Amino acid sequence: MKAIIFDFDGTITYKSKNIWSWVWAKLGLSDVYHKLYEEYKAGKYNYQEWCDITCDIFRDKRLQYNDIKTAASETKLIKGFGETVKELKEKGIGLYIVSGSIIEGIELVLGENVKYFDKIIANHFVFDKKGVISRINATKYDYEGKSVFASELIKKLDISPKELCFIGNGDNDEWVYKTGCRTICINPDGADFSNTVKWSRCIQQSDDFRDLLPIIESLEEENERE
């Protein structure tokens, strides 16, 4: 592999808090969160509009950066994550995170592991001088956008699609296969993991990220045979 893209929530934070869900729950608005999500999926809003509505609600509730810090402190990386990305980086593989989560939270959760990543893409929260949220700059690389990023990366690195691997767990990760890259579903949550067109490989349950290493090696060997 020349490059690997990781999803964040549920993929590298297995059995830990989803930052978005944590924030909505903290505000006592989990029902609103689910309602807006279903409305977005039904096409009532585009992605930025979804984030704008969310931001208005968060600002009304005086959401602050410290709330994101608290959410991040309660969000843990899956066992073996640091060792895994270190080993992959030492092999010369480019590493990326493309997520619909919150970049400020992702960076806090990663801690020193941030250094292993060439780029991290997610929604960006902007806070005013009082520390209260003022804007959400929506990522253009969630859902179908993840496939767009993968295509752009293949072109930028001038690699074969099969030299790129995407690792995720949710239904918002399932467009990436259209690029022709390799895909691994780990600890599926909403993903159609039995669909071998969308997913090259699947680890249905694992609490150790190092379980990915032999799977990645097997895909590399498959590439060589082809």
Tab-separated table of C-alpha atoms in Angstrom:
chain	number	residue	atom	x	y	z
A	1	MET	CA	0.000	0.000	0.000
A	2	LYS	CA	1.091	3.521	-0.750
A	3	ALA	CA	-1.620	5.236	1.310
A	4	ILE	CA	-4.330	4.431	3.855
A	5	ILE	CA	-7.379	6.521	4.743
A	6	PHE	CA	-9.035	5.965	8.128
A	7	ASP	CA	-12.484	6.913	9.317
A	8	PHE	CA	-12.496	8.158	12.935
A	9	ASP	CA	-15.556	7.564	15.149
A	10	GLY	CA	-16.091	3.858	15.776
A	11	THR	CA	-13.165	2.889	13.557
A	12	ILE	CA	-10.215	4.019	15.642
A	13	THR	CA	-12.365	4.719	18.720
A	14	TYR	CA	-14.111	1.333	18.974
A	15	LYS	CA	-16.438	1.053	21.999
A	16	SER	CA	-15.735	4.683	22.895
A	17	LYS	CA	-17.826	7.812	22.690
A	18	ASN	CA	-18.877	9.343	19.375
A	19	ILE	CA	-17.947	13.004	19.777
A	20	TRP	CA	-21.014	14.334	17.953
A	21	SER	CA	-23.335	12.120	20.017
A	22	TRP	CA	-21.567	13.149	23.214
A	23	VAL	CA	-22.099	16.849	22.487
A	24	TRP	CA	-25.791	16.461	21.669
A	25	ALA	CA	-26.317	14.290	24.757
A	26	LYS	CA	-24.473	16.814	26.922
A	27	LEU	CA	-26.936	19.463	25.738
A	28	GLY	CA	-29.873	17.146	26.440
A	29	LEU	CA	-30.827	17.097	22.755
A	30	SER	CA	-30.143	13.558	21.554
A	31	ASP	CA	-33.646	13.351	20.071
A	32	VAL	CA	-33.031	16.507	18.038
A	33	TYR	CA	-29.735	15.040	16.799
A	34	HIS	CA	-31.446	11.898	15.505
A	35	LYS	CA	-34.276	13.920	13.939
A	36	LEU	CA	-31.873	16.180	12.046
A	37	TYR	CA	-29.826	13.188	10.924
A	38	GLU	CA	-32.875	11.470	9.476
A	39	GLU	CA	-33.955	14.697	7.782
A	40	TYR	CA	-30.503	15.070	6.242
A	41	LYS	CA	-30.581	11.496	4.972
A	42	ALA	CA	-34.012	12.174	3.481
A	43	GLY	CA	-32.542	15.076	1.508
A	44	LYS	CA	-34.194	17.924	3.404
A	45	TYR	CA	-30.848	19.712	3.845
A	46	ASN	CA	-27.457	19.659	2.202
A	47	TYR	CA	-24.455	18.990	4.428
A	48	GLN	CA	-23.556	22.618	5.141
A	49	GLU	CA	-27.198	23.448	5.905
A	50	TRP	CA	-27.259	20.531	8.345
A	51	CYS	CA	-24.174	21.958	10.054
A	52	ASP	CA	-25.624	25.497	10.040
A	53	ILE	CA	-28.787	24.335	11.821
A	54	THR	CA	-26.637	22.408	14.275
A	55	CYS	CA	-24.467	25.457	14.913
A	56	ASP	CA	-27.502	27.647	15.646
A	57	ILE	CA	-28.690	25.131	18.234
A	58	PHE	CA	-25.225	24.773	19.765
A	59	ARG	CA	-24.763	28.543	19.959
A	60	ASP	CA	-28.146	28.968	21.610
A	61	LYS	CA	-26.976	26.435	24.210
A	62	ARG	CA	-23.627	28.266	24.574
A	63	LEU	CA	-21.490	25.325	23.515
A	64	GLN	CA	-17.825	26.095	24.235
A	65	TYR	CA	-14.453	24.738	23.192
A	66	ASN	CA	-14.020	23.296	26.685
A	67	ASP	CA	-17.020	21.057	25.972
A	68	ILE	CA	-15.161	19.588	22.993
A	69	LYS	CA	-12.113	19.069	25.200
A	70	THR	CA	-14.262	17.186	27.707
A	71	ALA	CA	-15.784	15.042	24.968
A	72	ALA	CA	-12.313	14.247	23.656
A	73	SER	CA	-11.066	13.337	27.126
A	74	GLU	CA	-13.832	10.722	27.321
A	75	THR	CA	-13.094	9.342	23.853
A	76	LYS	CA	-10.416	6.654	23.743
A	77	LEU	CA	-8.409	5.149	20.925
A	78	ILE	CA	-8.783	1.445	20.269
A	79	LYS	CA	-6.032	-0.722	21.753
A	80	GLY	CA	-2.977	-1.006	19.538
A	81	PHE	CA	-3.770	2.078	17.468
A	82	GLY	CA	-0.516	3.908	18.122
A	83	GLU	CA	1.618	0.841	17.434
A	84	THR	CA	-0.284	0.139	14.230
A	85	VAL	CA	0.004	3.601	12.676
A	86	LYS	CA	3.660	3.836	13.746
A	87	GLU	CA	4.454	0.573	11.966
A	88	LEU	CA	2.552	1.606	8.842
A	89	LYS	CA	4.292	4.988	8.763
A	90	GLU	CA	7.698	3.351	9.140
A	91	LYS	CA	6.890	1.312	6.024
A	92	GLY	CA	6.533	4.571	4.119
A	93	ILE	CA	2.739	4.475	3.825
A	94	GLY	CA	0.917	7.816	3.721
A	95	LEU	CA	-1.745	8.029	6.439
A	96	TYR	CA	-4.919	10.118	6.385
A	97	ILE	CA	-8.076	10.566	8.449
A	98	VAL	CA	-11.254	11.574	6.616
A	99	SER	CA	-14.203	11.880	8.953
A	100	GLY	CA	-17.569	13.489	9.528
A	101	SER	CA	-16.511	14.118	13.118
A	102	ILE	CA	-15.025	17.313	14.611
A	103	ILE	CA	-11.393	18.042	13.806
A	104	GLU	CA	-10.730	19.821	17.117
A	105	GLY	CA	-11.855	16.687	18.962
A	106	ILE	CA	-9.995	14.287	16.675
A	107	GLU	CA	-6.677	16.034	17.208
A	108	LEU	CA	-7.153	16.003	20.980
A	109	VAL	CA	-8.008	12.296	21.006
A	110	LEU	CA	-5.027	11.411	18.803
A	111	GLY	CA	-2.583	13.258	21.036
A	112	GLU	CA	1.000	12.493	20.010
A	113	ASN	CA	-0.275	10.170	17.278
A	114	VAL	CA	-1.146	13.262	15.218
A	115	LYS	CA	2.454	13.225	13.948
A	116	TYR	CA	1.852	10.048	11.945
A	117	PHE	CA	-0.814	11.587	9.712
A	118	ASP	CA	-0.224	13.452	6.481
A	119	LYS	CA	-3.663	15.072	6.659
A	120	ILE	CA	-6.747	15.061	8.874
A	121	ILE	CA	-10.044	16.204	7.377
A	122	ALA	CA	-13.275	16.725	9.331
A	123	ASN	CA	-15.769	19.418	10.322
A	124	HIS	CA	-14.152	22.495	11.831
A	125	PHE	CA	-15.714	24.343	14.779
A	126	VAL	CA	-15.025	28.081	15.016
A	127	PHE	CA	-15.360	29.777	18.413
A	128	ASP	CA	-15.743	33.481	19.211
A	129	LYS	CA	-13.630	35.480	21.659
A	130	LYS	CA	-15.767	34.278	24.552
A	131	GLY	CA	-15.145	30.665	23.564
A	132	VAL	CA	-18.697	30.079	22.327
A	133	ILE	CA	-19.247	28.358	19.001
A	134	SER	CA	-19.897	30.793	16.158
A	135	ARG	CA	-19.636	28.700	13.006
A	136	ILE	CA	-19.213	25.155	11.720
A	137	ASN	CA	-17.165	24.884	8.556
A	138	ALA	CA	-18.572	21.702	7.090
A	139	THR	CA	-16.262	19.192	5.490
A	140	LYS	CA	-16.958	18.426	1.852
A	141	TYR	CA	-15.483	14.964	2.351
A	142	ASP	CA	-18.159	13.057	4.247
A	143	TYR	CA	-20.522	10.430	2.774
A	144	GLU	CA	-20.039	10.602	-1.034
A	145	GLY	CA	-17.276	13.102	-0.328
A	146	LYS	CA	-15.077	10.371	1.116
A	147	SER	CA	-15.019	8.800	-2.323
A	148	VAL	CA	-14.151	12.197	-3.818
A	149	PHE	CA	-11.201	12.578	-1.439
A	150	ALA	CA	-9.984	9.075	-2.248
A	151	SER	CA	-10.135	9.850	-5.981
A	152	GLU	CA	-8.271	13.114	-5.492
A	153	LEU	CA	-5.606	11.369	-3.413
A	154	ILE	CA	-5.103	8.648	-6.028
A	155	LYS	CA	-4.556	11.348	-8.630
A	156	LYS	CA	-2.330	13.472	-6.398
A	157	LEU	CA	-0.060	10.557	-5.445
A	158	ASP	CA	-0.177	9.139	-8.972
A	159	ILE	CA	-0.910	5.639	-7.714
A	160	SER	CA	-3.108	2.749	-8.752
A	161	PRO	CA	-6.473	2.704	-6.928
A	162	LYS	CA	-5.507	-0.662	-5.436
A	163	GLU	CA	-2.485	0.948	-3.791
A	164	LEU	CA	-4.903	2.931	-1.624
A	165	CYS	CA	-6.759	1.317	1.269
A	166	PHE	CA	-9.751	2.794	3.093
A	167	ILE	CA	-10.654	1.584	6.596
A	168	GLY	CA	-14.060	2.396	8.058
A	169	ASN	CA	-17.122	1.039	9.810
A	170	GLY	CA	-20.249	3.014	8.892
A	171	ASP	CA	-22.727	3.581	6.116
A	172	ASN	CA	-21.134	6.961	5.370
A	173	ASP	CA	-17.968	5.066	4.373
A	174	GLU	CA	-19.570	2.935	1.710
A	175	TRP	CA	-19.080	5.165	-1.334
A	176	VAL	CA	-15.311	4.789	-1.324
A	177	TYR	CA	-15.310	1.412	-3.091
A	178	LYS	CA	-16.376	3.213	-6.280
A	179	THR	CA	-12.808	4.498	-6.659
A	180	GLY	CA	-11.508	0.944	-7.037
A	181	CYS	CA	-9.404	1.183	-3.891
A	182	ARG	CA	-9.136	-1.593	-1.322
A	183	THR	CA	-11.579	-1.318	1.584
A	184	ILE	CA	-11.583	-2.844	5.061
A	185	CYS	CA	-14.606	-2.759	7.358
A	186	ILE	CA	-13.678	-3.112	11.028
A	187	ASN	CA	-16.255	-3.381	13.815
A	188	PRO	CA	-19.148	-2.506	11.497
A	189	ASP	CA	-21.762	-0.079	12.796
A	190	GLY	CA	-24.286	0.588	10.072
A	191	ALA	CA	-22.039	-0.663	7.272
A	192	ASP	CA	-23.243	-3.432	4.974
A	193	PHE	CA	-20.165	-5.466	5.903
A	194	SER	CA	-21.278	-8.628	4.084
A	195	ASN	CA	-21.291	-6.767	0.751
A	196	THR	CA	-18.038	-7.902	-0.877
A	197	VAL	CA	-18.402	-5.292	-3.608
A	198	LYS	CA	-18.224	-2.455	-1.078
A	199	TRP	CA	-15.770	-4.125	1.295
A	200	SER	CA	-12.654	-6.052	0.243
A	201	ARG	CA	-12.237	-7.452	3.749
A	202	CYS	CA	-14.120	-7.320	7.046
A	203	ILE	CA	-13.149	-7.803	10.680
A	204	GLN	CA	-16.516	-8.148	12.365
A	205	GLN	CA	-15.220	-7.720	15.900
A	206	SER	CA	-11.847	-6.667	17.193
A	207	ASP	CA	-10.651	-4.696	20.189
A	208	ASP	CA	-7.061	-4.474	18.928
A	209	PHE	CA	-6.168	-2.347	15.911
A	210	ARG	CA	-3.101	-4.495	15.261
A	211	ASP	CA	-5.502	-7.088	13.835
A	212	LEU	CA	-5.519	-4.920	10.711
A	213	LEU	CA	-1.832	-5.488	9.938
A	214	PRO	CA	-2.111	-9.033	8.494
A	215	ILE	CA	-5.217	-7.979	6.543
A	216	ILE	CA	-3.328	-5.084	4.972
A	217	GLU	CA	-0.441	-7.437	4.176
A	218	SER	CA	-2.828	-9.863	2.494
A	219	LEU	CA	-4.180	-7.071	0.298
A	220	GLU	CA	-0.642	-6.063	-0.627
A	221	GLU	CA	0.129	-9.657	-1.600
A	222	GLU	CA	-3.062	-9.745	-3.651
A	223	ASN	CA	-1.972	-6.599	-5.455
A	224	GLU	CA	1.362	-8.205	-6.292
A	225	ARG	CA	-0.312	-11.299	-7.725
A	226	GLU	CA	-2.529	-9.154	-9.915
